[in-house]
mmCIF file of the C-alpha atoms, coordinates in Angstrom:
data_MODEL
# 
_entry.id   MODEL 
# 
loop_
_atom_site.group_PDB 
_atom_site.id 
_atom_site.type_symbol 
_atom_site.label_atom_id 
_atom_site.label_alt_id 
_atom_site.label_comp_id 
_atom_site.label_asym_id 
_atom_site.label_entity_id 
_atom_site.label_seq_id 
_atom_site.pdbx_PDB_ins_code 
_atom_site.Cartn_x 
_atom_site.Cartn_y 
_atom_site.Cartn_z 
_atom_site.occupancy 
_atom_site.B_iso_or_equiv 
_atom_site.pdbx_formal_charge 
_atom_site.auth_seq_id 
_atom_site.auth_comp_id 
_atom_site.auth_asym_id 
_atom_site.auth_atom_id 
_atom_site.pdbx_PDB_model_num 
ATOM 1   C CA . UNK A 1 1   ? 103.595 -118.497 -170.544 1.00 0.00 ? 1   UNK A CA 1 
ATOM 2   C CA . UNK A 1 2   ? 105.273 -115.086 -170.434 1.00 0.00 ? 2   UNK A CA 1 
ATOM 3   C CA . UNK A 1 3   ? 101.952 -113.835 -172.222 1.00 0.00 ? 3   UNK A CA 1 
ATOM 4   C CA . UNK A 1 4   ? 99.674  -114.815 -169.427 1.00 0.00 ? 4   UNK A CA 1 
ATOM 5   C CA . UNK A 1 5   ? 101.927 -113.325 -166.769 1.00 0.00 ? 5   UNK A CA 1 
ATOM 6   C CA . UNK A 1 6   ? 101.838 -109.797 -168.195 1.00 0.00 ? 6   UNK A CA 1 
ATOM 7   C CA . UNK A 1 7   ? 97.932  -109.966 -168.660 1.00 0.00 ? 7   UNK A CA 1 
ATOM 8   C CA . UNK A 1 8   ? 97.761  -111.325 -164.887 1.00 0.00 ? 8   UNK A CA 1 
ATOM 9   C CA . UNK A 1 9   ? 99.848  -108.736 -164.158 1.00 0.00 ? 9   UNK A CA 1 
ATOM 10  C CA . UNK A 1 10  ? 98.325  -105.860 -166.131 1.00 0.00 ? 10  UNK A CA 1 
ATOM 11  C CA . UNK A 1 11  ? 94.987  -107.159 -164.124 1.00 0.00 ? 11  UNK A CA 1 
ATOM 12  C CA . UNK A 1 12  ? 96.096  -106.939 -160.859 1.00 0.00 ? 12  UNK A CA 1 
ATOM 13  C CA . UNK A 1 13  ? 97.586  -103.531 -161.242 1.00 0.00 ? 13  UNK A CA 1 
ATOM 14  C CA . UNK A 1 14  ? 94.366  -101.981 -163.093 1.00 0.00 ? 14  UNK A CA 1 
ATOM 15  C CA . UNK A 1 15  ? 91.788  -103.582 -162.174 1.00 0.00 ? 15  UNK A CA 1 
ATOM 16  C CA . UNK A 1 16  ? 89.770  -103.720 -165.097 1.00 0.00 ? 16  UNK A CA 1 
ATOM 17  C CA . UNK A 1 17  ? 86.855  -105.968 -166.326 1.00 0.00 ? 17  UNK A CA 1 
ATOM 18  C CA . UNK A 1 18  ? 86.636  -108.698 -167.855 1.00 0.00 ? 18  UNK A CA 1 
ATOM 19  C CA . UNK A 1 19  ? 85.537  -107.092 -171.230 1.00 0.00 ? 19  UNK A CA 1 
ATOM 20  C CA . UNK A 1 20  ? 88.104  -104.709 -171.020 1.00 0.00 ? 20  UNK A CA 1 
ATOM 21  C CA . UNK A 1 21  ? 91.241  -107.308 -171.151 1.00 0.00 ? 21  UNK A CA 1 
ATOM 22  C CA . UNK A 1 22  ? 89.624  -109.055 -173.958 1.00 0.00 ? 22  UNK A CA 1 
ATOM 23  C CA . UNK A 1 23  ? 89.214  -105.692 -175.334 1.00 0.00 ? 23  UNK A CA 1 
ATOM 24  C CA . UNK A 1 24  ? 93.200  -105.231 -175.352 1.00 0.00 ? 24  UNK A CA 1 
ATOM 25  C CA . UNK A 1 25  ? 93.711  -109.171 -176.193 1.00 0.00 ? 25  UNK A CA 1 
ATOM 26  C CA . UNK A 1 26  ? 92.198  -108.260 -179.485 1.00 0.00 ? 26  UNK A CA 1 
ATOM 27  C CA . UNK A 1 27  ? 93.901  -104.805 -179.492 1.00 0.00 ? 27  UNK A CA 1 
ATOM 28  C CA . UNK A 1 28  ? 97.212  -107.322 -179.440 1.00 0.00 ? 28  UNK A CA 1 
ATOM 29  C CA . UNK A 1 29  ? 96.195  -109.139 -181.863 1.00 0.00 ? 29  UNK A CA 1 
ATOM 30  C CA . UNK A 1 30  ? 95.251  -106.433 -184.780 1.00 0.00 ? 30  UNK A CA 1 
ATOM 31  C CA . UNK A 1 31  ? 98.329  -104.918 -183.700 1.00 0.00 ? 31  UNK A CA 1 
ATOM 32  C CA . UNK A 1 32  ? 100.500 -107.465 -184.525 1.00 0.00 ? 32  UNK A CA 1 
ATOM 33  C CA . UNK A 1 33  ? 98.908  -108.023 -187.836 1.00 0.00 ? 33  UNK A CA 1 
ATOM 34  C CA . UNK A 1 34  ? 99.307  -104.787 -189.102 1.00 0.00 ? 34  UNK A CA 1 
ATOM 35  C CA . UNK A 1 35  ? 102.523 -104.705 -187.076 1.00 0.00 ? 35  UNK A CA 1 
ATOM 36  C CA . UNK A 1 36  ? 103.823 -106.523 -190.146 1.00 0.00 ? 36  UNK A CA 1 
ATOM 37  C CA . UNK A 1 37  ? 103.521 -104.038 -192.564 1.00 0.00 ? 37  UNK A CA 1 
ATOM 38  C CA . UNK A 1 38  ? 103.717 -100.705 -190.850 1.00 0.00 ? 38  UNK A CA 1 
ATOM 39  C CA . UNK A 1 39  ? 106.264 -101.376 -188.236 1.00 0.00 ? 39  UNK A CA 1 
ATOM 40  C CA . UNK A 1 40  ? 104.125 -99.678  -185.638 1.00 0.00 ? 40  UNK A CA 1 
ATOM 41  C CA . UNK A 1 41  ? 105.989 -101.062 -182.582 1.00 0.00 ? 41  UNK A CA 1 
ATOM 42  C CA . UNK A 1 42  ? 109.706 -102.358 -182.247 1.00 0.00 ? 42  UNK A CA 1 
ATOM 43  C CA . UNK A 1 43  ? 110.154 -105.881 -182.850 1.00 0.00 ? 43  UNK A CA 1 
ATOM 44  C CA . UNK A 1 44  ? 111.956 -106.070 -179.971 1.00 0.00 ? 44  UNK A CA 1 
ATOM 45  C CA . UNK A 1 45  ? 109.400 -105.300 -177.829 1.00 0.00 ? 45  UNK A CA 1 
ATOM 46  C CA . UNK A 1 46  ? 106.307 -107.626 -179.742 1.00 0.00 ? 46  UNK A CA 1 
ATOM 47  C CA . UNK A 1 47  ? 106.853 -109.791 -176.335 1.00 0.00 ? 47  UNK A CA 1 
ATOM 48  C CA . UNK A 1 48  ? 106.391 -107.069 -174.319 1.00 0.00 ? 48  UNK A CA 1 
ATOM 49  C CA . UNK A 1 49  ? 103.625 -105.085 -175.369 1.00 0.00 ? 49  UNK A CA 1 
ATOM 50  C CA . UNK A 1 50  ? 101.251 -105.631 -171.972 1.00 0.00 ? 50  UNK A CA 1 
ATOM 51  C CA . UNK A 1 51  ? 103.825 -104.133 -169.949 1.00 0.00 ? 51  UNK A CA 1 
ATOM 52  C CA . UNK A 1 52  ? 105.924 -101.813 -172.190 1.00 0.00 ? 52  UNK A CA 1 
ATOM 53  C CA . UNK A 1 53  ? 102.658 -100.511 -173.894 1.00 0.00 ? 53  UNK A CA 1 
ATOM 54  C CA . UNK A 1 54  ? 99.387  -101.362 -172.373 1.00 0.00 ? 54  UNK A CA 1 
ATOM 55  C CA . UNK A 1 55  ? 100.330 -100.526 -168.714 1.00 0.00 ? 55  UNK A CA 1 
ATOM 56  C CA . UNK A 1 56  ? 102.598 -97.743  -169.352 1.00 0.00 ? 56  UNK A CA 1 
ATOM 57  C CA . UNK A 1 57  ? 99.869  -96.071  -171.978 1.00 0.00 ? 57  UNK A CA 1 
ATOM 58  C CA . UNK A 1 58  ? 96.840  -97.367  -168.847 1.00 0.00 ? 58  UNK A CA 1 
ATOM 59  C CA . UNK A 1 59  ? 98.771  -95.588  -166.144 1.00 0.00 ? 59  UNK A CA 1 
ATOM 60  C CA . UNK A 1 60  ? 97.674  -92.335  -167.486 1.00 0.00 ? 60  UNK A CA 1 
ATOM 61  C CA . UNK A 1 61  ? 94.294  -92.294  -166.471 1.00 0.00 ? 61  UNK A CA 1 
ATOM 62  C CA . UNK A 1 62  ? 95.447  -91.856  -163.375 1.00 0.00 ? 62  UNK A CA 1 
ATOM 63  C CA . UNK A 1 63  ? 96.542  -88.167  -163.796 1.00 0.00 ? 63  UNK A CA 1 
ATOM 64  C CA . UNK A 1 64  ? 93.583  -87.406  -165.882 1.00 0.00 ? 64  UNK A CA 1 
ATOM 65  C CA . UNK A 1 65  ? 90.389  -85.745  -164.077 1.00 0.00 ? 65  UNK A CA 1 
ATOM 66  C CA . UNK A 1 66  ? 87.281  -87.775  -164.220 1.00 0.00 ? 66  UNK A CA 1 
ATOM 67  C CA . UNK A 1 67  ? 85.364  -84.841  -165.239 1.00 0.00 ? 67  UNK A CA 1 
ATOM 68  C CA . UNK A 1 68  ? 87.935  -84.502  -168.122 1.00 0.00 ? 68  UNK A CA 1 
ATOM 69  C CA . UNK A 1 69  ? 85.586  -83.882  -171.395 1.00 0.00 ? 69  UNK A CA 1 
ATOM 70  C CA . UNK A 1 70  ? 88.999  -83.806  -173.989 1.00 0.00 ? 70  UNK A CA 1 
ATOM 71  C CA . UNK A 1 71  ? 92.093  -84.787  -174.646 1.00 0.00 ? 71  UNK A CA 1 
ATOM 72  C CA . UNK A 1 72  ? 94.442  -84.873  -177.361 1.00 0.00 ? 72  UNK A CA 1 
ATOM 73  C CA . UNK A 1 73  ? 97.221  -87.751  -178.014 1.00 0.00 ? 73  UNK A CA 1 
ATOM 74  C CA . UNK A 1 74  ? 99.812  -86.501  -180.267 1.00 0.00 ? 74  UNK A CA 1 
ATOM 75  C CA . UNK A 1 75  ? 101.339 -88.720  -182.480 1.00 0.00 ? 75  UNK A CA 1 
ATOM 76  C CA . UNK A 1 76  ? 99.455  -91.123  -181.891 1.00 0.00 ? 76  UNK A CA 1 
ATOM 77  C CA . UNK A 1 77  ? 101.319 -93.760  -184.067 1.00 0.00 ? 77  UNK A CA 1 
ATOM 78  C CA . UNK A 1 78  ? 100.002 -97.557  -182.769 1.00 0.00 ? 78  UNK A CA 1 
ATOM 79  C CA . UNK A 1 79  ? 97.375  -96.130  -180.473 1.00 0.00 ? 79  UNK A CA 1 
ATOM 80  C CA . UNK A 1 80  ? 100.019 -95.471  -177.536 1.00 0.00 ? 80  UNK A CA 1 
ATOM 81  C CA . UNK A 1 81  ? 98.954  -93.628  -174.863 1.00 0.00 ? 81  UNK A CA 1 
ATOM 82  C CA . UNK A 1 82  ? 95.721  -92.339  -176.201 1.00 0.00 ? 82  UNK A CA 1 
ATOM 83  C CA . UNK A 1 83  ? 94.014  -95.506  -177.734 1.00 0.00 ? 83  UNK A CA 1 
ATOM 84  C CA . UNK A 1 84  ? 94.498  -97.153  -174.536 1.00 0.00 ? 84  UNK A CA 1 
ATOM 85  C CA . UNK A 1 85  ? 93.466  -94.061  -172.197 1.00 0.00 ? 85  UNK A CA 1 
ATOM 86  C CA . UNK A 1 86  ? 90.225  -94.250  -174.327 1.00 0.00 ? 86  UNK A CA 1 
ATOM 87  C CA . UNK A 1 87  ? 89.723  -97.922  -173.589 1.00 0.00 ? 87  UNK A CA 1 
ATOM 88  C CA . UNK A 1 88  ? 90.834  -96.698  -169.504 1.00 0.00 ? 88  UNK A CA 1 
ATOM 89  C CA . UNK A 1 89  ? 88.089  -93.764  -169.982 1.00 0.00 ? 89  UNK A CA 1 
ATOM 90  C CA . UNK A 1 90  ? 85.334  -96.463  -171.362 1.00 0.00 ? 90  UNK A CA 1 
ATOM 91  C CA . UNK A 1 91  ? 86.386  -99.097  -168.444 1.00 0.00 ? 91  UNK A CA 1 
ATOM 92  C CA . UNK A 1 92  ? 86.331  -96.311  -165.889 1.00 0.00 ? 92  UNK A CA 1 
ATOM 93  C CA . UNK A 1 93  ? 83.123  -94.914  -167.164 1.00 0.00 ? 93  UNK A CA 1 
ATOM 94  C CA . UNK A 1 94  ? 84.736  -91.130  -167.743 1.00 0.00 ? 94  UNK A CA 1 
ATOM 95  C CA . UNK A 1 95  ? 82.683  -88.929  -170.486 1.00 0.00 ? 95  UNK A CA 1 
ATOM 96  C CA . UNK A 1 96  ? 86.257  -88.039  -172.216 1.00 0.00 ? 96  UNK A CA 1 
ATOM 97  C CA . UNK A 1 97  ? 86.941  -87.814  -175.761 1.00 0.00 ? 97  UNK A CA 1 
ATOM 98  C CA . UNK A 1 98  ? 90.458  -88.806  -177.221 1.00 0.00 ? 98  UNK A CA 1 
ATOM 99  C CA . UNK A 1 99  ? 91.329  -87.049  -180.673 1.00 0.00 ? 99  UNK A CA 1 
ATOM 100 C CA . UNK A 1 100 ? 94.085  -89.066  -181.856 1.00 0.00 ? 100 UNK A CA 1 
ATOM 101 C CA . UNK A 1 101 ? 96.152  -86.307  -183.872 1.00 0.00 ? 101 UNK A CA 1 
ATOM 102 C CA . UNK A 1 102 ? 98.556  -89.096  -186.700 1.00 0.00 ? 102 UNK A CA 1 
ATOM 103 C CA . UNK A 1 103 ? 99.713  -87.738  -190.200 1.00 0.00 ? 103 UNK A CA 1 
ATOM 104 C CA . UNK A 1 104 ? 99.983  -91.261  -191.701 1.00 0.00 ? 104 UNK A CA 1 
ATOM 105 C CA . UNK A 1 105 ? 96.718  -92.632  -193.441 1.00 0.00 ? 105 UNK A CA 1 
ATOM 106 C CA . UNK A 1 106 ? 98.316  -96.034  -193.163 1.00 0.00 ? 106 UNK A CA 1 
ATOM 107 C CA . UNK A 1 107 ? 98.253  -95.829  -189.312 1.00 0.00 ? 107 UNK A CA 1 
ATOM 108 C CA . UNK A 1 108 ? 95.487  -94.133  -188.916 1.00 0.00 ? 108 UNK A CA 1 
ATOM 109 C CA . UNK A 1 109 ? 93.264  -96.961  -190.778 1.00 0.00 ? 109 UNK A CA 1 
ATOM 110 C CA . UNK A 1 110 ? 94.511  -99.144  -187.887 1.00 0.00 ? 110 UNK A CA 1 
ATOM 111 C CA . UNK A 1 111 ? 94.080  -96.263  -184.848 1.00 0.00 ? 111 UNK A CA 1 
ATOM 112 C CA . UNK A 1 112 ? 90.001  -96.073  -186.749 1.00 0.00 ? 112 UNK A CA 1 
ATOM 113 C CA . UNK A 1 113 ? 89.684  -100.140 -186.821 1.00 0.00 ? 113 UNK A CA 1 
ATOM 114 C CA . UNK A 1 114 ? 90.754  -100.658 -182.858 1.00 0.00 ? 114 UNK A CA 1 
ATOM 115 C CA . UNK A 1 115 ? 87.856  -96.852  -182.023 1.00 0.00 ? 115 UNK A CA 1 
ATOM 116 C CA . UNK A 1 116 ? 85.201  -99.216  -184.577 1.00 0.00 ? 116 UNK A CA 1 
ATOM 117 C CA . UNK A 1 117 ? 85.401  -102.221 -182.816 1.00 0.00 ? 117 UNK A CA 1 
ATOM 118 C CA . UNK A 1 118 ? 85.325  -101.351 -178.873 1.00 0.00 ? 118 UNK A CA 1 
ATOM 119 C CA . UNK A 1 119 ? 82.656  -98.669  -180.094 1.00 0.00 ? 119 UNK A CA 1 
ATOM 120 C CA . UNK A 1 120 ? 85.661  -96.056  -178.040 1.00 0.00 ? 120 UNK A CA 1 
ATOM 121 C CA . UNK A 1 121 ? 84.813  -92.367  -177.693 1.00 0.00 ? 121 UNK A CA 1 
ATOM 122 C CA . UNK A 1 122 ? 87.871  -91.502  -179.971 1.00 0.00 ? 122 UNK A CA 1 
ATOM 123 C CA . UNK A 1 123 ? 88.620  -90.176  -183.260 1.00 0.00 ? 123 UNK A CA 1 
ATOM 124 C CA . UNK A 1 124 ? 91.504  -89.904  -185.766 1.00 0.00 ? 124 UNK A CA 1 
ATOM 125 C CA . UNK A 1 125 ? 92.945  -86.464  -186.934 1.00 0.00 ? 125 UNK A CA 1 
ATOM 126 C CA . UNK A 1 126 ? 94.712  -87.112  -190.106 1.00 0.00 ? 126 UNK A CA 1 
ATOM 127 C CA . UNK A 1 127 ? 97.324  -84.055  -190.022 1.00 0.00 ? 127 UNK A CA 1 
ATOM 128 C CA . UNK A 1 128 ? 100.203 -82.915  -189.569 1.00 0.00 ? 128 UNK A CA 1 
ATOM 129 C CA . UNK A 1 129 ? 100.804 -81.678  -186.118 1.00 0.00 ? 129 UNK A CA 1 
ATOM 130 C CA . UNK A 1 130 ? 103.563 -79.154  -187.721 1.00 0.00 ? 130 UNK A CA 1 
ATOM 131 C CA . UNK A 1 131 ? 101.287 -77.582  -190.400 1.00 0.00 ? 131 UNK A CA 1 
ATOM 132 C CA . UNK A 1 132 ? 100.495 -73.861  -190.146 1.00 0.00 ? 132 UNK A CA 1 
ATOM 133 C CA . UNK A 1 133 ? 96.680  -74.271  -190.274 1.00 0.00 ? 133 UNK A CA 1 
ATOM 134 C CA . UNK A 1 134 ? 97.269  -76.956  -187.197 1.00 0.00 ? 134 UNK A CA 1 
ATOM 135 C CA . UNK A 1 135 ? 95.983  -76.056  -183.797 1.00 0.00 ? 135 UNK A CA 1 
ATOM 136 C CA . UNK A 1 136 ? 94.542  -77.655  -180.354 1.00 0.00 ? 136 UNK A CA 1 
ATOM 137 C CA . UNK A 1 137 ? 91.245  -76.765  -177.832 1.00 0.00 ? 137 UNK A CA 1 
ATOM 138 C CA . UNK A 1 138 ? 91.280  -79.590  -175.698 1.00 0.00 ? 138 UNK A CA 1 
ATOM 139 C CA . UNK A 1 139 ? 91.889  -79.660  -171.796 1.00 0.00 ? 139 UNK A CA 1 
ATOM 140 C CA . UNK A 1 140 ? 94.585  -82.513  -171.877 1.00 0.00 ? 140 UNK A CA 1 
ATOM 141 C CA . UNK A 1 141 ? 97.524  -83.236  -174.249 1.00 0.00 ? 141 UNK A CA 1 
ATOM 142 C CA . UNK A 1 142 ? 99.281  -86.287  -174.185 1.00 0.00 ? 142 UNK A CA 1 
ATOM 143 C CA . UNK A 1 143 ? 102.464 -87.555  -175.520 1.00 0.00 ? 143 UNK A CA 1 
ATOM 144 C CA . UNK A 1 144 ? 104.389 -90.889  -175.514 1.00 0.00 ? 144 UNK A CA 1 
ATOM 145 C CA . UNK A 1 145 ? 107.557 -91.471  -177.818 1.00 0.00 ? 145 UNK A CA 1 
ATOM 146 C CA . UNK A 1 146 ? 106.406 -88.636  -180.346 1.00 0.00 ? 146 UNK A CA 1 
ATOM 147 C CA . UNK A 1 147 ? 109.052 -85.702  -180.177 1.00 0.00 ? 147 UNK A CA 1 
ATOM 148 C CA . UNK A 1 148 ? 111.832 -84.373  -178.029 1.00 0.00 ? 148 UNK A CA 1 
ATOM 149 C CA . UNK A 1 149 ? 110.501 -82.481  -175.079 1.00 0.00 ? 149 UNK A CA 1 
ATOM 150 C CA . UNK A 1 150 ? 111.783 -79.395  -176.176 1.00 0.00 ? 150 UNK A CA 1 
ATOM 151 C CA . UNK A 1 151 ? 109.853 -79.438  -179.444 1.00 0.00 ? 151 UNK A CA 1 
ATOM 152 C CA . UNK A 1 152 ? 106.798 -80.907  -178.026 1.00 0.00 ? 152 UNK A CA 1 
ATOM 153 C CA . UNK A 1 153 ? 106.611 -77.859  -175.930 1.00 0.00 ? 153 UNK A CA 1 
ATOM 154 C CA . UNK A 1 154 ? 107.121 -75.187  -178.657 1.00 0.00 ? 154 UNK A CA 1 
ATOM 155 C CA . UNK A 1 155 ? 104.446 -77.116  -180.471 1.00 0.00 ? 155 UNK A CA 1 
ATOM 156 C CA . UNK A 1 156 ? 102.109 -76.340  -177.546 1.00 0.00 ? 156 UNK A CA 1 
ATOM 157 C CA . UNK A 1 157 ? 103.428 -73.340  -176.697 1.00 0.00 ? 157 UNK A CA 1 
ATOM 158 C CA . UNK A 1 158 ? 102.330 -71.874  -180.371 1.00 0.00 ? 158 UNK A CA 1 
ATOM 159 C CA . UNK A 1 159 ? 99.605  -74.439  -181.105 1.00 0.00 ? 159 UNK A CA 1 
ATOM 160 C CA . UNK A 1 160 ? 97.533  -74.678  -178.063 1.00 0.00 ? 160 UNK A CA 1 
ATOM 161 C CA . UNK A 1 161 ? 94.619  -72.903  -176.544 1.00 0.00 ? 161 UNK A CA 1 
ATOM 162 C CA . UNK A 1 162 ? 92.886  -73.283  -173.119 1.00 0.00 ? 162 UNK A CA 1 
ATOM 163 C CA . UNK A 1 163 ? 94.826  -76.380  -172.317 1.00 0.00 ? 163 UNK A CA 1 
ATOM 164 C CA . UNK A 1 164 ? 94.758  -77.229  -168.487 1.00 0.00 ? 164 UNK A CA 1 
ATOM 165 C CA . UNK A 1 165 ? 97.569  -80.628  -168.330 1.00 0.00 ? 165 UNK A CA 1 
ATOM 166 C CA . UNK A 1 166 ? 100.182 -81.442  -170.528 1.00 0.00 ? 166 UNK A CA 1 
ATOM 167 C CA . UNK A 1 167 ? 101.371 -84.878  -169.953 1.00 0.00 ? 167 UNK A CA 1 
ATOM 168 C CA . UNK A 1 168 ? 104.822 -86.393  -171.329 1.00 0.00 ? 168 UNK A CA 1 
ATOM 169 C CA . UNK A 1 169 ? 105.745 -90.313  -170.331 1.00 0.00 ? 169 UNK A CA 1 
ATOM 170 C CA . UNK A 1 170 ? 109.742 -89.722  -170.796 1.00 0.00 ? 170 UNK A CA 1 
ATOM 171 C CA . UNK A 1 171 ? 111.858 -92.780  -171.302 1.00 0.00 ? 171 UNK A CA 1 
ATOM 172 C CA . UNK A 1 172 ? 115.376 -93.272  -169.877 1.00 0.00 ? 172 UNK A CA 1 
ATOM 173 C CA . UNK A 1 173 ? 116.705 -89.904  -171.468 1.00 0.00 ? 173 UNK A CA 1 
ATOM 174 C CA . UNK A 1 174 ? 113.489 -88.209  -169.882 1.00 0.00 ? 174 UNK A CA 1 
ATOM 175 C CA . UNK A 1 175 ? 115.475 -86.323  -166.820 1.00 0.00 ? 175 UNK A CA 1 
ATOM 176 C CA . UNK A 1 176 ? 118.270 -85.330  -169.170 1.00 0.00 ? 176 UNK A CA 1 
ATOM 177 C CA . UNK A 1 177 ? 115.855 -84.033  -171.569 1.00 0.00 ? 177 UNK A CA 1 
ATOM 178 C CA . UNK A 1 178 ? 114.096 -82.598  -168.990 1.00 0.00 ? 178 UNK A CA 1 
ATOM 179 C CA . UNK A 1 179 ? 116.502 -80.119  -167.203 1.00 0.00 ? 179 UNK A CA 1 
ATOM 180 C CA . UNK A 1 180 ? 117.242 -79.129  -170.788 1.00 0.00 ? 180 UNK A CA 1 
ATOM 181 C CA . UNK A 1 181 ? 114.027 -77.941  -171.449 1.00 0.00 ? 181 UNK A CA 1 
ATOM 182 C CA . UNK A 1 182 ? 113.782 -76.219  -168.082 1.00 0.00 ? 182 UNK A CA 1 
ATOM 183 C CA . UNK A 1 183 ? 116.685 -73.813  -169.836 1.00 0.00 ? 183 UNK A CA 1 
ATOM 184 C CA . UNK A 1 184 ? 114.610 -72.363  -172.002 1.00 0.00 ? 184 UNK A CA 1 
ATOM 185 C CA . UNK A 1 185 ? 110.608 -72.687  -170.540 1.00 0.00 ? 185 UNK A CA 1 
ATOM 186 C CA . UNK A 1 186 ? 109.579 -71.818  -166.988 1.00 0.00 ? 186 UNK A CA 1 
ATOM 187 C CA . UNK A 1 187 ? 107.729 -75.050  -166.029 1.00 0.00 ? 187 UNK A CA 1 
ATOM 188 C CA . UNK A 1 188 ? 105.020 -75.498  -163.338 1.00 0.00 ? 188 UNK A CA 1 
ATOM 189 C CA . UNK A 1 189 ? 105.088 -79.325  -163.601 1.00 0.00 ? 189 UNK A CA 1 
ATOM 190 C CA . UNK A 1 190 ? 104.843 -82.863  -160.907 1.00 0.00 ? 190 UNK A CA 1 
ATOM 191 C CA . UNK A 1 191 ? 106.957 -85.720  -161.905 1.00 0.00 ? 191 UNK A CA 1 
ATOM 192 C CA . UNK A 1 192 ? 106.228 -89.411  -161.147 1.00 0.00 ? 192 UNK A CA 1 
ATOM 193 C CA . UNK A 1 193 ? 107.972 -92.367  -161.844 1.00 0.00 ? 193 UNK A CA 1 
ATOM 194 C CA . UNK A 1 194 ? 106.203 -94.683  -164.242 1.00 0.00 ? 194 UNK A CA 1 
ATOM 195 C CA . UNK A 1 195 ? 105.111 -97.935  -162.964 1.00 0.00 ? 195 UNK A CA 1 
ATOM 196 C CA . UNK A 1 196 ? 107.009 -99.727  -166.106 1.00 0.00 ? 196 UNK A CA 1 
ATOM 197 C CA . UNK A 1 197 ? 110.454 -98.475  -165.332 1.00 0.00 ? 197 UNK A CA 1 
ATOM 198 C CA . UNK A 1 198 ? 112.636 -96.940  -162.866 1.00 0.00 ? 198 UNK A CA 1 
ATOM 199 C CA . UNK A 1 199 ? 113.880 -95.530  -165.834 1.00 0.00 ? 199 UNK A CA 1 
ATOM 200 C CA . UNK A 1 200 ? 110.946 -93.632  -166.884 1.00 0.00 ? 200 UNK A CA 1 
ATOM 201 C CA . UNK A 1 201 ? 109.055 -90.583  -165.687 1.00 0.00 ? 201 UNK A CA 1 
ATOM 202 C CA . UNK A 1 202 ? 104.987 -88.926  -166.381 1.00 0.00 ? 202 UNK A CA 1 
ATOM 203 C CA . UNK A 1 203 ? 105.513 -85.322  -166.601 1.00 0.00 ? 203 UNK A CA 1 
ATOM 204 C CA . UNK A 1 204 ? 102.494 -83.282  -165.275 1.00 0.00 ? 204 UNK A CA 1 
ATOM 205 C CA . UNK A 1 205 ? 102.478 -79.840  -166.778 1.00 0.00 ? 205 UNK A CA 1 
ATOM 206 C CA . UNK A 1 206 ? 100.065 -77.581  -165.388 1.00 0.00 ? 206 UNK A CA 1 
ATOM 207 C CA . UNK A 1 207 ? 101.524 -74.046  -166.887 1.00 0.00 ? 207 UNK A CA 1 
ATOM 208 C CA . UNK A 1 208 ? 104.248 -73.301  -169.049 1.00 0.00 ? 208 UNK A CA 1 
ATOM 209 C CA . UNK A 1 209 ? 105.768 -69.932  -170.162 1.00 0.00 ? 209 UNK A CA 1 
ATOM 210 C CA . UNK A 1 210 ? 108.935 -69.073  -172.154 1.00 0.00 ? 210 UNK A CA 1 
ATOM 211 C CA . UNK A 1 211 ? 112.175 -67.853  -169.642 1.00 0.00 ? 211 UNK A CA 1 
# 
């Protein structure tokens, strides 16, 4: 089964407990559920969601210090990258907190369901990320399919205090996107290619600055 593979896969590549893959089995499962009703993932990729979710969101533990008290997911939509960097954080034993920042009440019902059930060090900011009153304090902020680079980093650039990473998974428009942005901001940043795709790159920003 094509199912199997990707969790034997997902396995060897993380090296996670037991618990923790039953954790995301469930995780799938809920998902696809609510999947039904609040199109949280592309249909196209409900075969696909160990390696074109779970591992992509997993890999970024990996650039996240395991001293690393907060981070912030923006956008977090079906829970991808921050629900599963909380699960990472639990499995890895890190002390971090996720906030989950999603303006939908719908899909944040779901993102609270998946933080009740694994008991996850995570919780759900119902808002806006665009309001006025809107406004971040934690170390890391994450973001995976939320906005163009360009606007993600005038959100932090006017949003954001005392930040130490910024990190962006870019899909296959991610370089393009990327030398755009480097127009406008002067970027201290590491790029690595994600372990999903070719295709794809994790963005490291360690200080940003308007050119």
């Amino acid at each position: 089964m094509v199912g199997s593979n990707d969790i034997v896969t997902f396995s060897r590549l993380t090296q996670v407990s037991r618990e923790t893959l039953s954790s995301l089995e469930q995780y799938e499962d809920i998902l696809k559920i609510y999947n039904k009703k609040l199109n949280l993932i592309g249909k196209s990729t409900l075969n696909d969601i160990w390696n074109r979710h779970f591992l992509d969101s997993f890999q970024v533990i990996d650039f996240i210090d395991k001293n690393c008290k907060t981070a912030a997911d923006l956008g977090s939509g079906a829970g991808f990258p921050g629900l599963v960097v909380a699960i990472a954080a639990k499995d890895k034993k890190y002390p971090l907190n996720l906030k989950l920042i999603e303006k939908s009440p719908k899909k944040a019902k779901f993102l609270n369901e998946i933080i009740d059930k694994f008991k996850l060090n995570a919780n759900v900011v119902i808002e806006n990320a665009f309001e006025k009153s809107f406004e971040l304090r934690d170390e890391v902020i994450m973001a995976r399919a939320f906005k163009p680079i360009n606007i993600i980093l005038e959100l932090i650039h006017n949003k954001a205090k005392n930040w130490k990473k910024i990190i962006i998974l870019l899909g296959k428009s991610g370089k393009s996107e990327l030398l755009q942005a480097t127009k406008k901001w002067d970027i201290e940043y590491k790029q690595t290619m994600s372990v999903t795709s070719r295709d794809s790159l994790i963005i490291e920003i360690n200080n940003l600055r308007v050119k």
